[in-house]
PDB file of C-alpha atoms in Angstrom:
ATOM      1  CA  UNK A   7     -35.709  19.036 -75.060  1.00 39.00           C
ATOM      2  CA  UNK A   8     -34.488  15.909 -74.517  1.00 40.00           C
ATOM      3  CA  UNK A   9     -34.477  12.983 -77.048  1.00 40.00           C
ATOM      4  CA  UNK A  10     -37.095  10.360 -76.236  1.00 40.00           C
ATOM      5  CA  UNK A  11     -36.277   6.924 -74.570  1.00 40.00           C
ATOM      6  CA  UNK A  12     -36.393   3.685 -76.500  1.00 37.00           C
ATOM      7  CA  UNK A  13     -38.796   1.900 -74.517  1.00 34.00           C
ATOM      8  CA  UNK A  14     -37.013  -1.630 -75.776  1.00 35.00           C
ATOM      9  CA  UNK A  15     -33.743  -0.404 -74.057  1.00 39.00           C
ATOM     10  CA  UNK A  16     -33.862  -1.354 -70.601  1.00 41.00           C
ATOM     11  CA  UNK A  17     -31.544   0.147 -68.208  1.00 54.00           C
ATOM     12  CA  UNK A  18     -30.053  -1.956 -65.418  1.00 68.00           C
ATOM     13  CA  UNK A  19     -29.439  -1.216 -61.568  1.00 70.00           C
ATOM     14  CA  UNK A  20     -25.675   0.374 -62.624  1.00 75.00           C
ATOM     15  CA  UNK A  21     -26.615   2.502 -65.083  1.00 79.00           C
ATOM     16  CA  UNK A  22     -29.260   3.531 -62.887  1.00 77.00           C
ATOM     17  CA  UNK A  23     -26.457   3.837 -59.897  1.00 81.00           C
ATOM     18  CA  UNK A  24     -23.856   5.118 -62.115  1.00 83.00           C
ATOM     19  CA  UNK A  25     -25.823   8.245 -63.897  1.00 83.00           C
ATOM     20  CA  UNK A  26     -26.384   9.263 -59.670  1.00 83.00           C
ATOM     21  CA  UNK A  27     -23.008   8.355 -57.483  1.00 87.00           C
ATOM     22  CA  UNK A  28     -20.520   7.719 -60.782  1.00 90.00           C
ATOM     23  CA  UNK A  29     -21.361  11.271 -62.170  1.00 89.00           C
ATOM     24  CA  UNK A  30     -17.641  13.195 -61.830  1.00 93.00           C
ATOM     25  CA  UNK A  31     -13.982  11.023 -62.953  1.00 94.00           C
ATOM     26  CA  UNK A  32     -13.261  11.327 -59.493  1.00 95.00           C
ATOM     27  CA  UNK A  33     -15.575   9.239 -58.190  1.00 94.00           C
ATOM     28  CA  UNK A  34     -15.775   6.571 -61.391  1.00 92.00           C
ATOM     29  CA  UNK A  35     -11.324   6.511 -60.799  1.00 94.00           C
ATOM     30  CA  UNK A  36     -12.288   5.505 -56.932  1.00 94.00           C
ATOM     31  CA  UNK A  37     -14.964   3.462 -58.004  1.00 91.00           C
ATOM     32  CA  UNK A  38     -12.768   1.121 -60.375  1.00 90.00           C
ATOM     33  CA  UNK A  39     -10.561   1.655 -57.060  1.00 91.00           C
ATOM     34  CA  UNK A  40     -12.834  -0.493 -55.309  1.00 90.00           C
ATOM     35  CA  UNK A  41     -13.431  -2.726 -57.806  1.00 86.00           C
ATOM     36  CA  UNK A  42     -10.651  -3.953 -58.442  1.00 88.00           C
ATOM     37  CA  UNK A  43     -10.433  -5.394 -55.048  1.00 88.00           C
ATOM     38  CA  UNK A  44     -13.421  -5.047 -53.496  1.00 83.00           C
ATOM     39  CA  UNK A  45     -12.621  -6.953 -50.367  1.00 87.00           C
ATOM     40  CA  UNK A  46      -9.744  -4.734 -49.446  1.00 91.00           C
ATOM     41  CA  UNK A  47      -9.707  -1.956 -46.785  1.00 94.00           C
ATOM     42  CA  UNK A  48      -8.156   1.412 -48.801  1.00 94.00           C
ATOM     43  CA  UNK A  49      -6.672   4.156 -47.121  1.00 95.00           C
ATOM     44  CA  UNK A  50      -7.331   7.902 -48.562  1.00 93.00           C
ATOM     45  CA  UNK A  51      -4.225   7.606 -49.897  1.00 95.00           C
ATOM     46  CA  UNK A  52      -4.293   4.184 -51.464  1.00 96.00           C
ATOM     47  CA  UNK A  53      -7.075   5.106 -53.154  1.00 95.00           C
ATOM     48  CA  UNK A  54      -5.670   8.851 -54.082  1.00 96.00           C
ATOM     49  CA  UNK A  55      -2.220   7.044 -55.759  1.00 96.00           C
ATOM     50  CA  UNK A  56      -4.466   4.278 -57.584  1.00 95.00           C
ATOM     51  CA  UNK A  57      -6.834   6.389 -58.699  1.00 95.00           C
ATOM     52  CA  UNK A  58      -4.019   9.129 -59.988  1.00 96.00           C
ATOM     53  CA  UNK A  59      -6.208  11.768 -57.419  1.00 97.00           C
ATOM     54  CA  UNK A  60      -4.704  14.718 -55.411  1.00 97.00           C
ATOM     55  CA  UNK A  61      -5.549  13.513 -51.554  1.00 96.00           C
ATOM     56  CA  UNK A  62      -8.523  15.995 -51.643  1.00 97.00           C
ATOM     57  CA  UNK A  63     -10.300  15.168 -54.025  1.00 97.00           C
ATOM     58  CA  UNK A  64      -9.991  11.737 -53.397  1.00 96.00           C
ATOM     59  CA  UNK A  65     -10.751  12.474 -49.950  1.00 94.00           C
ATOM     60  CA  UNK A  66     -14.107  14.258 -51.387  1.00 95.00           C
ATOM     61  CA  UNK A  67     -14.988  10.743 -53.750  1.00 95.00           C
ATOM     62  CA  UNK A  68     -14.685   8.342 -50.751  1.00 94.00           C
ATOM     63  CA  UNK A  69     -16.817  11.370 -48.244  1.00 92.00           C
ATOM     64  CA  UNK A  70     -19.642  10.987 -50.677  1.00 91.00           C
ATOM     65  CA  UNK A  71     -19.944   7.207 -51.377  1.00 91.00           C
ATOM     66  CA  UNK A  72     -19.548   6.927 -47.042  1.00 90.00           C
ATOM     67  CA  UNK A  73     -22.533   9.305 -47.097  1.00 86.00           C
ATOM     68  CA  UNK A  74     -24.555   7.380 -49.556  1.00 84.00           C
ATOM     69  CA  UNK A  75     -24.029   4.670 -47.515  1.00 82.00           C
ATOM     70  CA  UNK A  76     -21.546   2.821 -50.637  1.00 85.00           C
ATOM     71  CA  UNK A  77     -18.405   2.611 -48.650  1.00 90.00           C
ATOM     72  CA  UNK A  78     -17.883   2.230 -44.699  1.00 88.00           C
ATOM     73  CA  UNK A  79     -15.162   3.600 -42.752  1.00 89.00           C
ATOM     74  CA  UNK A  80     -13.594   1.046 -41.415  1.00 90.00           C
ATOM     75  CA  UNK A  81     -11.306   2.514 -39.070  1.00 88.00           C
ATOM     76  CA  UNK A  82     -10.133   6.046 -39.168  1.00 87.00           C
ATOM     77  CA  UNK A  83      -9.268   6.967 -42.822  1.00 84.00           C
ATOM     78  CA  UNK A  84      -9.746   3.286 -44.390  1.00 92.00           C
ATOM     79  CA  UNK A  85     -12.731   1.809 -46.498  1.00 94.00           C
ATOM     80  CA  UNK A  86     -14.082  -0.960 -47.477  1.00 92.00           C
ATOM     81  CA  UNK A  87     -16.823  -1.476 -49.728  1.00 89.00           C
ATOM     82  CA  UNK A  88     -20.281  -2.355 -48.348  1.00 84.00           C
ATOM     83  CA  UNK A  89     -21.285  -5.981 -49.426  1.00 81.00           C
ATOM     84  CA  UNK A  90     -24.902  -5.211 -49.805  1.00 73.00           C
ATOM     85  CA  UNK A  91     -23.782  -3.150 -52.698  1.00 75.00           C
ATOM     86  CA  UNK A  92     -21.314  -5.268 -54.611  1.00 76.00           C
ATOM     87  CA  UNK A  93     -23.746  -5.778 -57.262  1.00 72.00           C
ATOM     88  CA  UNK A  94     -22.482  -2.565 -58.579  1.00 72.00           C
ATOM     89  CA  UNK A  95     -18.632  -3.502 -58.460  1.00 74.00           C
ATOM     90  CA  UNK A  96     -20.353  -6.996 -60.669  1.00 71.00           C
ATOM     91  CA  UNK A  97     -22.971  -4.456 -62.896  1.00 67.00           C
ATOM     92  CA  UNK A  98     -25.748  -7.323 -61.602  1.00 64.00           C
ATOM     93  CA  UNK A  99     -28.900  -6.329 -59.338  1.00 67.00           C
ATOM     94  CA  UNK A 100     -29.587  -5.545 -55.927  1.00 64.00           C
ATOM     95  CA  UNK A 101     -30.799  -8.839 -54.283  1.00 64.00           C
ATOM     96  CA  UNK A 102     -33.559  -7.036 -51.619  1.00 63.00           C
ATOM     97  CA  UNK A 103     -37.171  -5.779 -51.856  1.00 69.00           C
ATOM     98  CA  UNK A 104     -36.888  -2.212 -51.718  1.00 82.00           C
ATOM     99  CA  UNK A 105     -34.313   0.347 -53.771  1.00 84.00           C
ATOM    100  CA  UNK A 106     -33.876   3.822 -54.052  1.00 88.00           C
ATOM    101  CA  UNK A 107     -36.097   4.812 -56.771  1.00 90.00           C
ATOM    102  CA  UNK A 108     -33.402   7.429 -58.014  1.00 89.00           C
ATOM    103  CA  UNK A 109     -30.227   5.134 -58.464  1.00 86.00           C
ATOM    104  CA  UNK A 110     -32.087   1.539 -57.771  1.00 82.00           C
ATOM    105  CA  UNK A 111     -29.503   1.068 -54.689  1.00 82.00           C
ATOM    106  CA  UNK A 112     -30.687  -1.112 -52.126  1.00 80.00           C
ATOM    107  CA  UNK A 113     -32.100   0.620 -48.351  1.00 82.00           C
ATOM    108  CA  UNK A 114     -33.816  -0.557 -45.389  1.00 79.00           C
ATOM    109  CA  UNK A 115     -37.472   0.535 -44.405  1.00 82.00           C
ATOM    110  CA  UNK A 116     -35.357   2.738 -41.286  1.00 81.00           C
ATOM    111  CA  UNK A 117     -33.590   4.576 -44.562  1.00 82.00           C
ATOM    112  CA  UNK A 118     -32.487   8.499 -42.959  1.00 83.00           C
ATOM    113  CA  UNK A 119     -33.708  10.016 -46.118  1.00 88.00           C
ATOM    114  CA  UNK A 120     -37.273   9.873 -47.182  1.00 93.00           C
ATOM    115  CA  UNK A 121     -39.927  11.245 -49.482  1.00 94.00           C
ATOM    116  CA  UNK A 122     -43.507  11.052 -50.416  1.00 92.00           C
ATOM    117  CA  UNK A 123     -44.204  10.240 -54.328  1.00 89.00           C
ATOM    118  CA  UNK A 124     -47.554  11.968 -56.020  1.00 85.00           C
ATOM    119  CA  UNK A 125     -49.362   9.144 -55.080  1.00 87.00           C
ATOM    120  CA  UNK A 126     -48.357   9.739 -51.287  1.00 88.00           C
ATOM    121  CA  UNK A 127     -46.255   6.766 -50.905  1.00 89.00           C
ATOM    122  CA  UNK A 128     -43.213   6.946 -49.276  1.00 92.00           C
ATOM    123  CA  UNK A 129     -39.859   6.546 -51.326  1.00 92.00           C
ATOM    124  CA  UNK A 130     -36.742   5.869 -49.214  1.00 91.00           C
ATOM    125  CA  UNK A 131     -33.371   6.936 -50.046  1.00 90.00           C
ATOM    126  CA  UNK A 132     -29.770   5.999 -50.236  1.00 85.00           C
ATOM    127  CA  UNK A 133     -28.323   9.378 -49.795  1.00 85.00           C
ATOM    128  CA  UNK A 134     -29.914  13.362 -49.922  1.00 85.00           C
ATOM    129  CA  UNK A 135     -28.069  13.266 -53.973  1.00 85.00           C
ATOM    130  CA  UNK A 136     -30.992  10.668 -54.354  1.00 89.00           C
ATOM    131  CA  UNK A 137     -33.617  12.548 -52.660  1.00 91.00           C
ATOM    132  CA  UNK A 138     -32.578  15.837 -53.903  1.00 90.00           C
ATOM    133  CA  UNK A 139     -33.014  14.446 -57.781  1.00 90.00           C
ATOM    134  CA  UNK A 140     -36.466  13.075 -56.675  1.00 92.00           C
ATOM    135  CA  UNK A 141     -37.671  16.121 -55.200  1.00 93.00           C
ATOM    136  CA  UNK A 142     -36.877  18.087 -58.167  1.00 91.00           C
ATOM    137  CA  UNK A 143     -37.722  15.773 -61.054  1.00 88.00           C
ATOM    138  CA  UNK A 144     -40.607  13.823 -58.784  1.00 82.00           C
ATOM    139  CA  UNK A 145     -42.447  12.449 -62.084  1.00 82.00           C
ATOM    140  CA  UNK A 146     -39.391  10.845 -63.460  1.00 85.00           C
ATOM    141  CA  UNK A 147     -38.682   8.924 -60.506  1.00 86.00           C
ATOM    142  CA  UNK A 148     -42.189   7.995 -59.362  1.00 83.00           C
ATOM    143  CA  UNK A 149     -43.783   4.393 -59.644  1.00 76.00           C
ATOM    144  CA  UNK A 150     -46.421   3.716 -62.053  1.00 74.00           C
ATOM    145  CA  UNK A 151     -49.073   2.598 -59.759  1.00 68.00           C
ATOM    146  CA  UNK A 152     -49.783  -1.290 -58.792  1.00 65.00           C
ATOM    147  CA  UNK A 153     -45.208  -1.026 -59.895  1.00 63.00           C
ATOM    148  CA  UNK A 154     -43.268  -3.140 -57.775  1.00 58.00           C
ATOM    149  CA  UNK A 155     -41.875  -0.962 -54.559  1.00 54.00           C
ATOM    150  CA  UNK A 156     -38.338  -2.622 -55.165  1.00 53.00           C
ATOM    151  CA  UNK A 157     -38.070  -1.678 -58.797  1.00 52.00           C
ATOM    152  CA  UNK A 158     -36.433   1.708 -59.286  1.00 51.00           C
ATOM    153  CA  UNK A 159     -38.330   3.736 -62.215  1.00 52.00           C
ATOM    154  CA  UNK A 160     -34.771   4.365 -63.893  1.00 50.00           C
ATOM    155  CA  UNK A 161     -34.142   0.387 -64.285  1.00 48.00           C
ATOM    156  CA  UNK A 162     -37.295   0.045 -65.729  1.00 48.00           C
ATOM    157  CA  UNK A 163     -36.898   2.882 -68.363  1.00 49.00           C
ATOM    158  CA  UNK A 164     -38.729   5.493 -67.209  1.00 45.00           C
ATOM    159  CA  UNK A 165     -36.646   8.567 -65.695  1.00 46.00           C
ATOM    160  CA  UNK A 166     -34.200  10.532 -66.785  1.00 45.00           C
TER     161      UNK A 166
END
């Protein structure tokens, strides 16, 4: 069983982000990557040396943050990452209306991955990791009713 929340705590948009795409050392190493110059363009290997990564694994950090939508590809092999989401290279908050209610990352209404909550309202996604976690632990991740659409349940609290 797991130990109750402290409902004084509150839990920003980077925990929230970091307990969903920062989960394995691989992809926190390529994360601090990134923020350490989040402007740049990194190559596979750039980010496989700085990170102290064999190429594959690196390789397997930067395939999932392009999948979630945290990193774009550039050109072949280089990354850069996504503006919309340097609040989590600063720990602040997303600045738009609607977040993933899994990892409080921001997406657009045309979001590829979405879900219906228990009070039939659709959730959108940043990445199937997110949607997966909702589908399986629905409850945790769902709005209180009248909630704010762009709040994610985690950065409120409430969640896992």
């Amino acid at each position: 069983m797991r130990p109750a929340r402290n409902r004084t705590t509150t839990t920003g948009s980077f925990d929230a982000f970091s307990q969903i795409h920062l989960a394995t050392a691989a992809e926190r190493a390529v994360h601090w990557c990134f923020a350490s110059d989040p402007d740049a363009c990194w190559s596979d290997a750039e980010v496989a040396f700085a990170a102290r990564l064999d190429i594959s694994t690196a390789r397997w950090a930067l395939e999932r943050f392009a999948d979630a939508g945290i990193v774009e590809e550039v050109e072949e092999g280089c990354y850069r990452w996504r503006p919309e989401h340097r609040y989590a290279l600063d720990r602040g908050e997303p600045e738009t209306a609607i977040r993933d209610p899994v990892c409080g990352m921001p997406v657009g209404l045309d979001a590829a991955y979405q879900a219906e909550d228990v009070f039939g309202r659709t959730e959108r996604f940043c990445s199937e990791r997110c949607m997966a976690a909702f589908l399986v632990w629905g409850l945790a991740f769902t709005r209180r009713r009248g909630a704010e659409p762009g709040r994610s349940p985690v950065a409120d609290g409430h969640g896992p």
